[in-house]
mmCIF file with all atom_site columns, C-alpha atoms in Angstrom:
data_model
loop_
_atom_site.group_PDB
_atom_site.id
_atom_site.type_symbol
_atom_site.label_atom_id
_atom_site.label_alt_id
_atom_site.label_comp_id
_atom_site.label_asym_id
_atom_site.label_entity_id
_atom_site.label_seq_id
_atom_site.pdbx_PDB_ins_code
_atom_site.Cartn_x
_atom_site.Cartn_y
_atom_site.Cartn_z
_atom_site.occupancy
_atom_site.B_iso_or_equiv
_atom_site.pdbx_formal_charge
_atom_site.auth_seq_id
_atom_site.auth_comp_id
_atom_site.auth_asym_id
_atom_site.auth_atom_id
_atom_site.pdbx_PDB_model_num
ATOM 1   C CA . MET M 1 1   ? 0.013   -0.008  -0.009 1.00 0.00 ? 1191 MET M CA 1
ATOM 2   C CA . THR M 1 2   ? 1.723   3.157   -1.148 1.00 0.00 ? 1192 THR M CA 1
ATOM 3   C CA . SER M 1 3   ? 0.194   6.425   -0.205 1.00 0.00 ? 1193 SER M CA 1
ATOM 4   C CA . SER M 1 4   ? 1.214   9.804   1.021  1.00 0.00 ? 1194 SER M CA 1
ATOM 5   C CA . HIS M 1 5   ? -1.187  12.416  2.229  1.00 0.00 ? 1195 HIS M CA 1
ATOM 6   C CA . GLN M 1 6   ? -0.877  16.121  2.699  1.00 0.00 ? 1196 GLN M CA 1
ATOM 7   C CA . LYS M 1 7   ? -3.415  18.492  4.119  1.00 0.00 ? 1197 LYS M CA 1
ATOM 8   C CA . THR M 1 8   ? -3.490  22.129  5.030  1.00 0.00 ? 1198 THR M CA 1
ATOM 9   C CA . PHE M 1 9   ? -5.872  24.149  7.182  1.00 0.00 ? 1199 PHE M CA 1
ATOM 10  C CA . SER M 1 10  ? -5.671  27.740  8.543  1.00 0.00 ? 1200 SER M CA 1
ATOM 11  C CA . LEU M 1 11  ? -2.735  27.012  10.796 1.00 0.00 ? 1201 LEU M CA 1
ATOM 12  C CA . SER M 1 12  ? -0.086  25.853  8.380  1.00 0.00 ? 1202 SER M CA 1
ATOM 13  C CA . THR M 1 13  ? 0.255   22.097  8.729  1.00 0.00 ? 1203 THR M CA 1
ATOM 14  C CA . GLN M 1 14  ? 1.789   19.225  6.882  1.00 0.00 ? 1204 GLN M CA 1
ATOM 15  C CA . ILE M 1 15  ? 0.815   15.625  7.699  1.00 0.00 ? 1205 ILE M CA 1
ATOM 16  C CA . GLN M 1 16  ? 2.220   12.614  5.874  1.00 0.00 ? 1206 GLN M CA 1
ATOM 17  C CA . ILE M 1 17  ? 2.177   8.851   6.341  1.00 0.00 ? 1207 ILE M CA 1
ATOM 18  C CA . SER M 1 18  ? 4.648   7.247   4.035  1.00 0.00 ? 1208 SER M CA 1
ATOM 19  C CA . PRO M 1 19  ? 6.218   3.855   3.341  1.00 0.00 ? 1209 PRO M CA 1
ATOM 20  C CA . THR M 1 20  ? 9.409   5.502   2.104  1.00 0.00 ? 1210 THR M CA 1
ATOM 21  C CA . PRO M 1 21  ? 12.260  6.944   4.257  1.00 0.00 ? 1211 PRO M CA 1
ATOM 22  C CA . LEU M 1 22  ? 11.438  10.316  5.922  1.00 0.00 ? 1212 LEU M CA 1
ATOM 23  C CA . ASN M 1 23  ? 13.448  13.341  4.861  1.00 0.00 ? 1213 ASN M CA 1
ATOM 24  C CA . ILE M 1 24  ? 14.585  15.273  7.931  1.00 0.00 ? 1214 ILE M CA 1
ATOM 25  C CA . GLN M 1 25  ? 16.043  18.197  5.974  1.00 0.00 ? 1215 GLN M CA 1
ATOM 26  C CA . ALA M 1 26  ? 12.847  18.594  3.919  1.00 0.00 ? 1216 ALA M CA 1
ATOM 27  C CA . CYS M 1 27  ? 10.889  18.849  7.208  1.00 0.00 ? 1217 CYS M CA 1
ATOM 28  C CA . ILE M 1 28  ? 13.203  21.567  8.531  1.00 0.00 ? 1218 ILE M CA 1
ATOM 29  C CA . ASP M 1 29  ? 13.079  23.407  5.264  1.00 0.00 ? 1219 ASP M CA 1
ATOM 30  C CA . TRP M 1 30  ? 9.239   23.353  5.351  1.00 0.00 ? 1220 TRP M CA 1
ATOM 31  C CA . ILE M 1 31  ? 8.892   24.410  8.983  1.00 0.00 ? 1221 ILE M CA 1
ATOM 32  C CA . ILE M 1 32  ? 11.298  27.383  8.896  1.00 0.00 ? 1222 ILE M CA 1
ATOM 33  C CA . SER M 1 33  ? 9.743   30.771  8.087  1.00 0.00 ? 1223 SER M CA 1
ATOM 34  C CA . PRO M 1 34  ? 10.665  34.444  8.482  1.00 0.00 ? 1224 PRO M CA 1
ATOM 35  C CA . GLU M 1 35  ? 7.994   34.866  11.193 1.00 0.00 ? 1225 GLU M CA 1
ATOM 36  C CA . SER M 1 36  ? 9.470   32.122  13.376 1.00 0.00 ? 1226 SER M CA 1
ATOM 37  C CA . GLY M 1 37  ? 11.783  32.806  16.276 1.00 0.00 ? 1227 GLY M CA 1
ATOM 38  C CA . GLY M 1 38  ? 12.331  29.132  16.944 1.00 0.00 ? 1228 GLY M CA 1
ATOM 39  C CA . ILE M 1 39  ? 11.621  25.716  15.572 1.00 0.00 ? 1229 ILE M CA 1
ATOM 40  C CA . ASP M 1 40  ? 11.483  22.496  17.582 1.00 0.00 ? 1230 ASP M CA 1
ATOM 41  C CA . VAL M 1 41  ? 12.031  19.179  15.871 1.00 0.00 ? 1231 VAL M CA 1
ATOM 42  C CA . PHE M 1 42  ? 11.530  15.780  17.401 1.00 0.00 ? 1232 PHE M CA 1
ATOM 43  C CA . ILE M 1 43  ? 13.018  12.832  15.555 1.00 0.00 ? 1233 ILE M CA 1
ATOM 44  C CA . GLY M 1 44  ? 12.047  9.355   16.714 1.00 0.00 ? 1234 GLY M CA 1
ATOM 45  C CA . THR M 1 45  ? 14.604  6.623   15.902 1.00 0.00 ? 1235 THR M CA 1
ATOM 46  C CA . VAL M 1 46  ? 14.542  2.853   16.031 1.00 0.00 ? 1236 VAL M CA 1
ATOM 47  C CA . ARG M 1 47  ? 16.400  1.657   19.181 1.00 0.00 ? 1237 ARG M CA 1
ATOM 48  C CA . ASN M 1 48  ? 18.438  -1.522  19.135 1.00 0.00 ? 1238 ASN M CA 1
ATOM 49  C CA . ALA M 1 49  ? 16.893  -3.013  22.306 1.00 0.00 ? 1239 ALA M CA 1
ATOM 50  C CA . THR M 1 50  ? 13.726  -3.002  24.432 1.00 0.00 ? 1240 THR M CA 1
ATOM 51  C CA . LYS M 1 51  ? 14.015  -3.722  28.138 1.00 0.00 ? 1241 LYS M CA 1
ATOM 52  C CA . GLY M 1 52  ? 17.533  -5.067  27.532 1.00 0.00 ? 1242 GLY M CA 1
ATOM 53  C CA . LYS M 1 53  ? 16.457  -7.453  24.764 1.00 0.00 ? 1243 LYS M CA 1
ATOM 54  C CA . PRO M 1 54  ? 18.066  -6.924  21.365 1.00 0.00 ? 1244 PRO M CA 1
ATOM 55  C CA . VAL M 1 55  ? 15.672  -5.772  18.660 1.00 0.00 ? 1245 VAL M CA 1
ATOM 56  C CA . ILE M 1 56  ? 16.362  -6.761  15.063 1.00 0.00 ? 1246 ILE M CA 1
ATOM 57  C CA . ARG M 1 57  ? 13.938  -4.404  13.368 1.00 0.00 ? 1247 ARG M CA 1
ATOM 58  C CA . LEU M 1 58  ? 10.507  -2.844  13.686 1.00 0.00 ? 1248 LEU M CA 1
ATOM 59  C CA . GLU M 1 59  ? 7.415   -2.977  11.491 1.00 0.00 ? 1249 GLU M CA 1
ATOM 60  C CA . PHE M 1 60  ? 4.879   -0.161  11.513 1.00 0.00 ? 1250 PHE M CA 1
ATOM 61  C CA . GLU M 1 61  ? 1.263   -0.407  10.306 1.00 0.00 ? 1251 GLU M CA 1
ATOM 62  C CA . ALA M 1 62  ? -1.182  2.497   10.085 1.00 0.00 ? 1252 ALA M CA 1
ATOM 63  C CA . TYR M 1 63  ? -4.910  2.840   9.634  1.00 0.00 ? 1253 TYR M CA 1
ATOM 64  C CA . GLU M 1 64  ? -4.136  5.737   7.370  1.00 0.00 ? 1254 GLU M CA 1
ATOM 65  C CA . PRO M 1 65  ? -7.370  7.743   6.972  1.00 0.00 ? 1255 PRO M CA 1
ATOM 66  C CA . MET M 1 66  ? -8.080  7.638   10.712 1.00 0.00 ? 1256 MET M CA 1
ATOM 67  C CA . ALA M 1 67  ? -4.410  8.256   11.614 1.00 0.00 ? 1257 ALA M CA 1
ATOM 68  C CA . ILE M 1 68  ? -4.401  11.386  9.515  1.00 0.00 ? 1258 ILE M CA 1
ATOM 69  C CA . ALA M 1 69  ? -7.710  12.529  11.067 1.00 0.00 ? 1259 ALA M CA 1
ATOM 70  C CA . GLU M 1 70  ? -6.286  11.993  14.565 1.00 0.00 ? 1260 GLU M CA 1
ATOM 71  C CA . MET M 1 71  ? -3.034  13.818  13.721 1.00 0.00 ? 1261 MET M CA 1
ATOM 72  C CA . GLU M 1 72  ? -5.059  16.778  12.481 1.00 0.00 ? 1262 GLU M CA 1
ATOM 73  C CA . LYS M 1 73  ? -6.979  16.848  15.773 1.00 0.00 ? 1263 LYS M CA 1
ATOM 74  C CA . ILE M 1 74  ? -3.763  16.766  17.822 1.00 0.00 ? 1264 ILE M CA 1
ATOM 75  C CA . ILE M 1 75  ? -2.261  19.656  15.908 1.00 0.00 ? 1265 ILE M CA 1
ATOM 76  C CA . LYS M 1 76  ? -5.501  21.666  16.368 1.00 0.00 ? 1266 LYS M CA 1
ATOM 77  C CA . GLN M 1 77  ? -5.441  20.909  20.087 1.00 0.00 ? 1267 GLN M CA 1
ATOM 78  C CA . ALA M 1 78  ? -1.817  22.105  20.263 1.00 0.00 ? 1268 ALA M CA 1
ATOM 79  C CA . ALA M 1 79  ? -2.664  25.260  18.351 1.00 0.00 ? 1269 ALA M CA 1
ATOM 80  C CA . VAL M 1 80  ? -5.419  26.054  20.869 1.00 0.00 ? 1270 VAL M CA 1
ATOM 81  C CA . GLN M 1 81  ? -2.960  25.755  23.744 1.00 0.00 ? 1271 GLN M CA 1
ATOM 82  C CA . TRP M 1 82  ? 0.127   27.424  22.351 1.00 0.00 ? 1272 TRP M CA 1
ATOM 83  C CA . PRO M 1 83  ? 0.714   30.207  19.833 1.00 0.00 ? 1273 PRO M CA 1
ATOM 84  C CA . ILE M 1 84  ? 2.358   28.106  17.106 1.00 0.00 ? 1274 ILE M CA 1
ATOM 85  C CA . GLN M 1 85  ? 2.753   29.026  13.456 1.00 0.00 ? 1275 GLN M CA 1
ATOM 86  C CA . LYS M 1 86  ? 3.372   25.766  11.669 1.00 0.00 ? 1276 LYS M CA 1
ATOM 87  C CA . ALA M 1 87  ? 3.240   22.131  12.622 1.00 0.00 ? 1277 ALA M CA 1
ATOM 88  C CA . LEU M 1 88  ? 4.396   19.033  10.782 1.00 0.00 ? 1278 LEU M CA 1
ATOM 89  C CA . ILE M 1 89  ? 3.959   15.304  11.435 1.00 0.00 ? 1279 ILE M CA 1
ATOM 90  C CA . HIS M 1 90  ? 5.572   12.735  9.197  1.00 0.00 ? 1280 HIS M CA 1
ATOM 91  C CA . HIS M 1 91  ? 5.211   9.049   10.098 1.00 0.00 ? 1281 HIS M CA 1
ATOM 92  C CA . ARG M 1 92  ? 6.752   6.056   8.393  1.00 0.00 ? 1282 ARG M CA 1
ATOM 93  C CA . THR M 1 93  ? 5.153   2.667   7.778  1.00 0.00 ? 1283 THR M CA 1
ATOM 94  C CA . GLY M 1 94  ? 6.631   -0.689  6.838  1.00 0.00 ? 1284 GLY M CA 1
ATOM 95  C CA . VAL M 1 95  ? 9.878   -2.326  7.905  1.00 0.00 ? 1285 VAL M CA 1
ATOM 96  C CA . LEU M 1 96  ? 12.403  -0.143  9.689  1.00 0.00 ? 1286 LEU M CA 1
ATOM 97  C CA . GLU M 1 97  ? 15.960  -1.102  10.644 1.00 0.00 ? 1287 GLU M CA 1
ATOM 98  C CA . ILE M 1 98  ? 17.878  0.091   13.694 1.00 0.00 ? 1288 ILE M CA 1
ATOM 99  C CA . GLY M 1 99  ? 18.626  3.797   13.479 1.00 0.00 ? 1289 GLY M CA 1
ATOM 100 C CA . GLU M 1 100 ? 15.965  4.551   10.924 1.00 0.00 ? 1290 GLU M CA 1
ATOM 101 C CA . VAL M 1 101 ? 13.360  7.278   11.572 1.00 0.00 ? 1291 VAL M CA 1
ATOM 102 C CA . PRO M 1 102 ? 9.701   6.318   12.169 1.00 0.00 ? 1292 PRO M CA 1
ATOM 103 C CA . VAL M 1 103 ? 8.478   9.774   13.101 1.00 0.00 ? 1293 VAL M CA 1
ATOM 104 C CA . ILE M 1 104 ? 9.347   13.458  12.738 1.00 0.00 ? 1294 ILE M CA 1
ATOM 105 C CA . ILE M 1 105 ? 7.443   16.225  14.513 1.00 0.00 ? 1295 ILE M CA 1
ATOM 106 C CA . ALA M 1 106 ? 8.307   19.867  13.776 1.00 0.00 ? 1296 ALA M CA 1
ATOM 107 C CA . VAL M 1 107 ? 6.766   22.988  15.215 1.00 0.00 ? 1297 VAL M CA 1
ATOM 108 C CA . SER M 1 108 ? 7.531   26.657  14.641 1.00 0.00 ? 1298 SER M CA 1
ATOM 109 C CA . ALA M 1 109 ? 6.561   29.627  16.789 1.00 0.00 ? 1299 ALA M CA 1
ATOM 110 C CA . ALA M 1 110 ? 7.568   33.216  17.411 1.00 0.00 ? 1300 ALA M CA 1
ATOM 111 C CA . HIS M 1 111 ? 9.167   32.177  20.751 1.00 0.00 ? 1301 HIS M CA 1
ATOM 112 C CA . ARG M 1 112 ? 10.758  28.941  21.782 1.00 0.00 ? 1302 ARG M CA 1
ATOM 113 C CA . ALA M 1 113 ? 8.578   27.997  24.771 1.00 0.00 ? 1303 ALA M CA 1
ATOM 114 C CA . ALA M 1 114 ? 5.499   27.434  22.570 1.00 0.00 ? 1304 ALA M CA 1
ATOM 115 C CA . ALA M 1 115 ? 7.462   25.414  20.045 1.00 0.00 ? 1305 ALA M CA 1
ATOM 116 C CA . PHE M 1 116 ? 8.990   23.133  22.742 1.00 0.00 ? 1306 PHE M CA 1
ATOM 117 C CA . ASP M 1 117 ? 5.661   22.627  24.592 1.00 0.00 ? 1307 ASP M CA 1
ATOM 118 C CA . ALA M 1 118 ? 3.609   22.032  21.443 1.00 0.00 ? 1308 ALA M CA 1
ATOM 119 C CA . CYS M 1 119 ? 6.109   19.622  19.979 1.00 0.00 ? 1309 CYS M CA 1
ATOM 120 C CA . ARG M 1 120 ? 6.190   17.532  23.156 1.00 0.00 ? 1310 ARG M CA 1
ATOM 121 C CA . TYR M 1 121 ? 2.391   17.566  23.343 1.00 0.00 ? 1311 TYR M CA 1
ATOM 122 C CA . ILE M 1 122 ? 2.097   16.399  19.750 1.00 0.00 ? 1312 ILE M CA 1
ATOM 123 C CA . ILE M 1 123 ? 4.479   13.417  20.084 1.00 0.00 ? 1313 ILE M CA 1
ATOM 124 C CA . ASP M 1 124 ? 3.144   12.419  23.518 1.00 0.00 ? 1314 ASP M CA 1
ATOM 125 C CA . THR M 1 125 ? -0.490  12.503  22.288 1.00 0.00 ? 1315 THR M CA 1
ATOM 126 C CA . LEU M 1 126 ? 0.344   10.800  19.004 1.00 0.00 ? 1316 LEU M CA 1
ATOM 127 C CA . LYS M 1 127 ? 1.659   7.837   20.958 1.00 0.00 ? 1317 LYS M CA 1
ATOM 128 C CA . GLN M 1 128 ? -1.627  7.618   22.869 1.00 0.00 ? 1318 GLN M CA 1
ATOM 129 C CA . THR M 1 129 ? -4.298  8.166   20.199 1.00 0.00 ? 1319 THR M CA 1
ATOM 130 C CA . VAL M 1 130 ? -3.102  7.775   16.624 1.00 0.00 ? 1320 VAL M CA 1
ATOM 131 C CA . PRO M 1 131 ? -3.935  4.367   15.146 1.00 0.00 ? 1321 PRO M CA 1
ATOM 132 C CA . ILE M 1 132 ? -0.479  3.187   14.252 1.00 0.00 ? 1322 ILE M CA 1
ATOM 133 C CA . TRP M 1 133 ? 1.024   -0.052  15.481 1.00 0.00 ? 1323 TRP M CA 1
ATOM 134 C CA . LYS M 1 134 ? 4.575   -1.193  15.999 1.00 0.00 ? 1324 LYS M CA 1
ATOM 135 C CA . LYS M 1 135 ? 5.761   -4.776  15.889 1.00 0.00 ? 1325 LYS M CA 1
ATOM 136 C CA . GLU M 1 136 ? 9.145   -5.558  17.493 1.00 0.00 ? 1326 GLU M CA 1
ATOM 137 C CA . ILE M 1 137 ? 11.089  -8.360  15.815 1.00 0.00 ? 1327 ILE M CA 1
ATOM 138 C CA . PHE M 1 138 ? 13.568  -10.203 18.046 1.00 0.00 ? 1328 PHE M CA 1
ATOM 139 C CA . GLU M 1 139 ? 15.929  -13.057 17.232 1.00 0.00 ? 1329 GLU M CA 1
ATOM 140 C CA . ASP M 1 140 ? 13.470  -15.527 18.768 1.00 0.00 ? 1330 ASP M CA 1
ATOM 141 C CA . GLY M 1 141 ? 10.095  -14.045 17.930 1.00 0.00 ? 1331 GLY M CA 1
ATOM 142 C CA . GLU M 1 142 ? 7.995   -10.920 17.538 1.00 0.00 ? 1332 GLU M CA 1
ATOM 143 C CA . ILE M 1 143 ? 5.386   -8.943  19.448 1.00 0.00 ? 1333 ILE M CA 1
ATOM 144 C CA . TRP M 1 144 ? 2.899   -6.162  18.779 1.00 0.00 ? 1334 TRP M CA 1
ATOM 145 C CA . VAL M 1 145 ? 3.995   -3.484  21.261 1.00 0.00 ? 1335 VAL M CA 1
ATOM 146 C CA . ALA M 1 146 ? 1.582   -2.712  24.139 1.00 0.00 ? 1336 ALA M CA 1
ATOM 147 C CA . ALA M 1 147 ? -1.057  -5.216  22.876 1.00 0.00 ? 1337 ALA M CA 1
ATOM 148 C CA . HIS M 1 148 ? -1.267  -7.297  26.060 1.00 0.00 ? 1338 HIS M CA 1
ATOM 149 C CA . PRO M 1 149 ? -1.288  -6.326  29.744 1.00 0.00 ? 1339 PRO M CA 1
ATOM 150 C CA . MET Z 2 1   ? -27.352 -6.061  7.726  1.00 0.00 ? 869  MET Z CA 1
ATOM 151 C CA . LYS Z 2 2   ? -23.980 -7.239  6.638  1.00 0.00 ? 870  LYS Z CA 1
ATOM 152 C CA . ILE Z 2 3   ? -21.019 -5.291  7.907  1.00 0.00 ? 871  ILE Z CA 1
ATOM 153 C CA . LYS Z 2 4   ? -17.267 -5.468  7.363  1.00 0.00 ? 872  LYS Z CA 1
ATOM 154 C CA . VAL Z 2 5   ? -14.851 -4.929  10.267 1.00 0.00 ? 873  VAL Z CA 1
ATOM 155 C CA . LEU Z 2 6   ? -11.313 -3.901  9.473  1.00 0.00 ? 874  LEU Z CA 1
ATOM 156 C CA . ALA Z 2 7   ? -8.465  -5.183  11.671 1.00 0.00 ? 875  ALA Z CA 1
ATOM 157 C CA . PHE Z 2 8   ? -5.028  -3.741  12.366 1.00 0.00 ? 876  PHE Z CA 1
ATOM 158 C CA . GLY Z 2 9   ? -1.973  -4.772  14.374 1.00 0.00 ? 877  GLY Z CA 1
ATOM 159 C CA . ILE Z 2 10  ? -2.655  -7.722  16.621 1.00 0.00 ? 878  ILE Z CA 1
ATOM 160 C CA . ALA Z 2 11  ? -6.362  -7.689  15.696 1.00 0.00 ? 879  ALA Z CA 1
ATOM 161 C CA . LYS Z 2 12  ? -5.315  -8.842  12.231 1.00 0.00 ? 880  LYS Z CA 1
ATOM 162 C CA . ASP Z 2 13  ? -3.624  -11.910 13.823 1.00 0.00 ? 881  ASP Z CA 1
ATOM 163 C CA . ILE Z 2 14  ? -6.737  -12.587 15.936 1.00 0.00 ? 882  ILE Z CA 1
ATOM 164 C CA . PHE Z 2 15  ? -9.057  -12.374 12.941 1.00 0.00 ? 883  PHE Z CA 1
ATOM 165 C CA . GLY Z 2 16  ? -6.650  -14.264 10.730 1.00 0.00 ? 884  GLY Z CA 1
ATOM 166 C CA . GLY Z 2 17  ? -6.950  -11.535 8.102  1.00 0.00 ? 885  GLY Z CA 1
ATOM 167 C CA . SER Z 2 18  ? -7.290  -7.775  7.545  1.00 0.00 ? 886  SER Z CA 1
ATOM 168 C CA . SER Z 2 19  ? -11.108 -7.840  7.845  1.00 0.00 ? 887  SER Z CA 1
ATOM 169 C CA . VAL Z 2 20  ? -14.094 -10.013 8.720  1.00 0.00 ? 888  VAL Z CA 1
ATOM 170 C CA . SER Z 2 21  ? -17.702 -9.804  7.513  1.00 0.00 ? 889  SER Z CA 1
ATOM 171 C CA . LEU Z 2 22  ? -20.508 -10.213 10.029 1.00 0.00 ? 890  LEU Z CA 1
ATOM 172 C CA . GLU Z 2 23  ? -24.289 -10.269 10.076 1.00 0.00 ? 891  GLU Z CA 1
ATOM 173 C CA . LEU Z 2 24  ? -25.586 -7.673  12.476 1.00 0.00 ? 892  LEU Z CA 1
ATOM 174 C CA . ALA Z 2 25  ? -29.166 -6.741  13.405 1.00 0.00 ? 893  ALA Z CA 1
ATOM 175 C CA . ASN Z 2 26  ? -30.368 -3.359  12.179 1.00 0.00 ? 894  ASN Z CA 1
ATOM 176 C CA . ASP Z 2 27  ? -29.885 -0.549  14.702 1.00 0.00 ? 895  ASP Z CA 1
ATOM 177 C CA . SER Z 2 28  ? -27.141 -2.462  16.503 1.00 0.00 ? 896  SER Z CA 1
ATOM 178 C CA . THR Z 2 29  ? -24.818 -0.468  18.697 1.00 0.00 ? 897  THR Z CA 1
ATOM 179 C CA . VAL Z 2 30  ? -21.065 -0.516  19.010 1.00 0.00 ? 898  VAL Z CA 1
ATOM 180 C CA . TYR Z 2 31  ? -21.573 -2.447  22.275 1.00 0.00 ? 899  TYR Z CA 1
ATOM 181 C CA . ASN Z 2 32  ? -23.655 -5.119  20.419 1.00 0.00 ? 900  ASN Z CA 1
ATOM 182 C CA . LEU Z 2 33  ? -20.919 -5.481  17.820 1.00 0.00 ? 901  LEU Z CA 1
ATOM 183 C CA . GLN Z 2 34  ? -18.260 -5.679  20.465 1.00 0.00 ? 902  GLN Z CA 1
ATOM 184 C CA . TYR Z 2 35  ? -20.165 -8.495  22.190 1.00 0.00 ? 903  TYR Z CA 1
ATOM 185 C CA . LEU Z 2 36  ? -20.532 -10.394 18.920 1.00 0.00 ? 904  LEU Z CA 1
ATOM 186 C CA . LEU Z 2 37  ? -16.863 -9.986  18.062 1.00 0.00 ? 905  LEU Z CA 1
ATOM 187 C CA . GLU Z 2 38  ? -15.760 -11.225 21.491 1.00 0.00 ? 906  GLU Z CA 1
ATOM 188 C CA . GLN Z 2 39  ? -18.025 -14.290 21.127 1.00 0.00 ? 907  GLN Z CA 1
ATOM 189 C CA . GLN Z 2 40  ? -16.387 -15.163 17.818 1.00 0.00 ? 908  GLN Z CA 1
ATOM 190 C CA . TYR Z 2 41  ? -12.880 -13.994 18.683 1.00 0.00 ? 909  TYR Z CA 1
ATOM 191 C CA . PRO Z 2 42  ? -12.415 -14.511 22.481 1.00 0.00 ? 910  PRO Z CA 1
ATOM 192 C CA . LYS Z 2 43  ? -8.748  -13.499 22.189 1.00 0.00 ? 911  LYS Z CA 1
ATOM 193 C CA . LEU Z 2 44  ? -9.945  -9.879  21.879 1.00 0.00 ? 912  LEU Z CA 1
ATOM 194 C CA . GLN Z 2 45  ? -10.636 -10.061 25.605 1.00 0.00 ? 913  GLN Z CA 1
ATOM 195 C CA . GLN Z 2 46  ? -6.969  -10.835 26.342 1.00 0.00 ? 914  GLN Z CA 1
ATOM 196 C CA . LEU Z 2 47  ? -5.831  -7.519  24.895 1.00 0.00 ? 915  LEU Z CA 1
ATOM 197 C CA . LYS Z 2 48  ? -4.839  -4.728  27.300 1.00 0.00 ? 916  LYS Z CA 1
ATOM 198 C CA . SER Z 2 49  ? -7.720  -2.768  25.770 1.00 0.00 ? 917  SER Z CA 1
ATOM 199 C CA . TYR Z 2 50  ? -9.195  -2.086  22.348 1.00 0.00 ? 918  TYR Z CA 1
ATOM 200 C CA . MET Z 2 51  ? -11.603 0.397   20.789 1.00 0.00 ? 919  MET Z CA 1
ATOM 201 C CA . LEU Z 2 52  ? -13.912 0.299   17.832 1.00 0.00 ? 920  LEU Z CA 1
ATOM 202 C CA . ALA Z 2 53  ? -13.743 3.082   15.284 1.00 0.00 ? 921  ALA Z CA 1
ATOM 203 C CA . VAL Z 2 54  ? -16.668 4.063   13.116 1.00 0.00 ? 922  VAL Z CA 1
ATOM 204 C CA . ASN Z 2 55  ? -15.967 6.183   10.029 1.00 0.00 ? 923  ASN Z CA 1
ATOM 205 C CA . ASN Z 2 56  ? -12.484 7.056   11.233 1.00 0.00 ? 924  ASN Z CA 1
ATOM 206 C CA . GLU Z 2 57  ? -13.531 8.251   14.726 1.00 0.00 ? 925  GLU Z CA 1
ATOM 207 C CA . TYR Z 2 58  ? -13.237 6.440   18.029 1.00 0.00 ? 926  TYR Z CA 1
ATOM 208 C CA . ALA Z 2 59  ? -16.733 5.190   18.796 1.00 0.00 ? 927  ALA Z CA 1
ATOM 209 C CA . LEU Z 2 60  ? -18.682 5.042   22.066 1.00 0.00 ? 928  LEU Z CA 1
ATOM 210 C CA . PRO Z 2 61  ? -20.498 1.863   23.154 1.00 0.00 ? 929  PRO Z CA 1
ATOM 211 C CA . GLY Z 2 62  ? -23.911 3.447   22.610 1.00 0.00 ? 930  GLY Z CA 1
ATOM 212 C CA . ASP Z 2 63  ? -23.274 4.663   19.052 1.00 0.00 ? 931  ASP Z CA 1
ATOM 213 C CA . THR Z 2 64  ? -25.531 3.098   16.437 1.00 0.00 ? 932  THR Z CA 1
ATOM 214 C CA . ILE Z 2 65  ? -23.956 1.266   13.557 1.00 0.00 ? 933  ILE Z CA 1
ATOM 215 C CA . HIS Z 2 66  ? -25.289 1.783   10.047 1.00 0.00 ? 934  HIS Z CA 1
ATOM 216 C CA . GLU Z 2 67  ? -24.879 -0.240  6.930  1.00 0.00 ? 935  GLU Z CA 1
ATOM 217 C CA . ARG Z 2 68  ? -21.831 0.866   4.913  1.00 0.00 ? 936  ARG Z CA 1
ATOM 218 C CA . ASP Z 2 69  ? -20.200 2.443   8.012  1.00 0.00 ? 937  ASP Z CA 1
ATOM 219 C CA . GLU Z 2 70  ? -16.451 1.848   7.952  1.00 0.00 ? 938  GLU Z CA 1
ATOM 220 C CA . ILE Z 2 71  ? -15.741 -0.049  11.128 1.00 0.00 ? 939  ILE Z CA 1
ATOM 221 C CA . ALA Z 2 72  ? -12.359 -0.971  12.530 1.00 0.00 ? 940  ALA Z CA 1
ATOM 222 C CA . VAL Z 2 73  ? -10.919 -2.695  15.558 1.00 0.00 ? 941  VAL Z CA 1
ATOM 223 C CA . ILE Z 2 74  ? -8.247  -0.515  17.173 1.00 0.00 ? 942  ILE Z CA 1
ATOM 224 C CA . PRO Z 2 75  ? -5.991  -2.458  19.507 1.00 0.00 ? 943  PRO Z CA 1
ATOM 225 C CA . PRO Z 2 76  ? -3.688  -0.476  21.807 1.00 0.00 ? 944  PRO Z CA 1
ATOM 226 C CA . VAL Z 2 77  ? -1.762  1.945   19.569 1.00 0.00 ? 945  VAL Z CA 1
ATOM 227 C CA . SER Z 2 78  ? 2.034   2.048   19.612 1.00 0.00 ? 946  SER Z CA 1
ATOM 228 C CA . GLY Z 2 79  ? 3.122   4.536   16.933 1.00 0.00 ? 947  GLY Z CA 1
ATOM 229 C CA . GLY Z 2 80  ? 5.917   7.086   17.202 1.00 0.00 ? 948  GLY Z CA 1
#
């Protein structure tokens, strides 16, 4: 399933879910603007272990239309709480090796506090509400993260 | 009415596929569907939690399901 989705509303936003590698520089280039006094960028990376157990790779799956709708909601919620100018969420799907980038969040604002706070809110809330799933593959098996108590 | 339920993540393993089709009484609620799914797929009850989504929104147990709604099982999310 190959798809990439972009959407814009009054606050300038860019949301993408993509099976191809994310482009960090393109995100920074998009988020920077003359009105901004600061940009905050969060880059998630694939870690080589979970609770001390070596991880071989991760696989991400998204329910894309709903994931995009939820990401739009999160950005709107952030914009209500902090005076931000632009917000970007790019999320990867498919197989990711150690060190690859599953998610990039970028926020710009006139002053840094709003950018820091909104960026943290967006990544923290994304992990709680956006319908995307991560499978960890180990040498001796695999699990869907957080599925069981 | 016949409805299709999409599955993602571990729900796909539980269903043995990316969707299942079910026969559901007219005016059934999300709660009714959840009950039916758990009868047919008891492993759903072993999950930490799960939600149903209707037309790309998290649904509440009392919401009514209509024919041609897009319904999905949302196991605990783990993106980012």
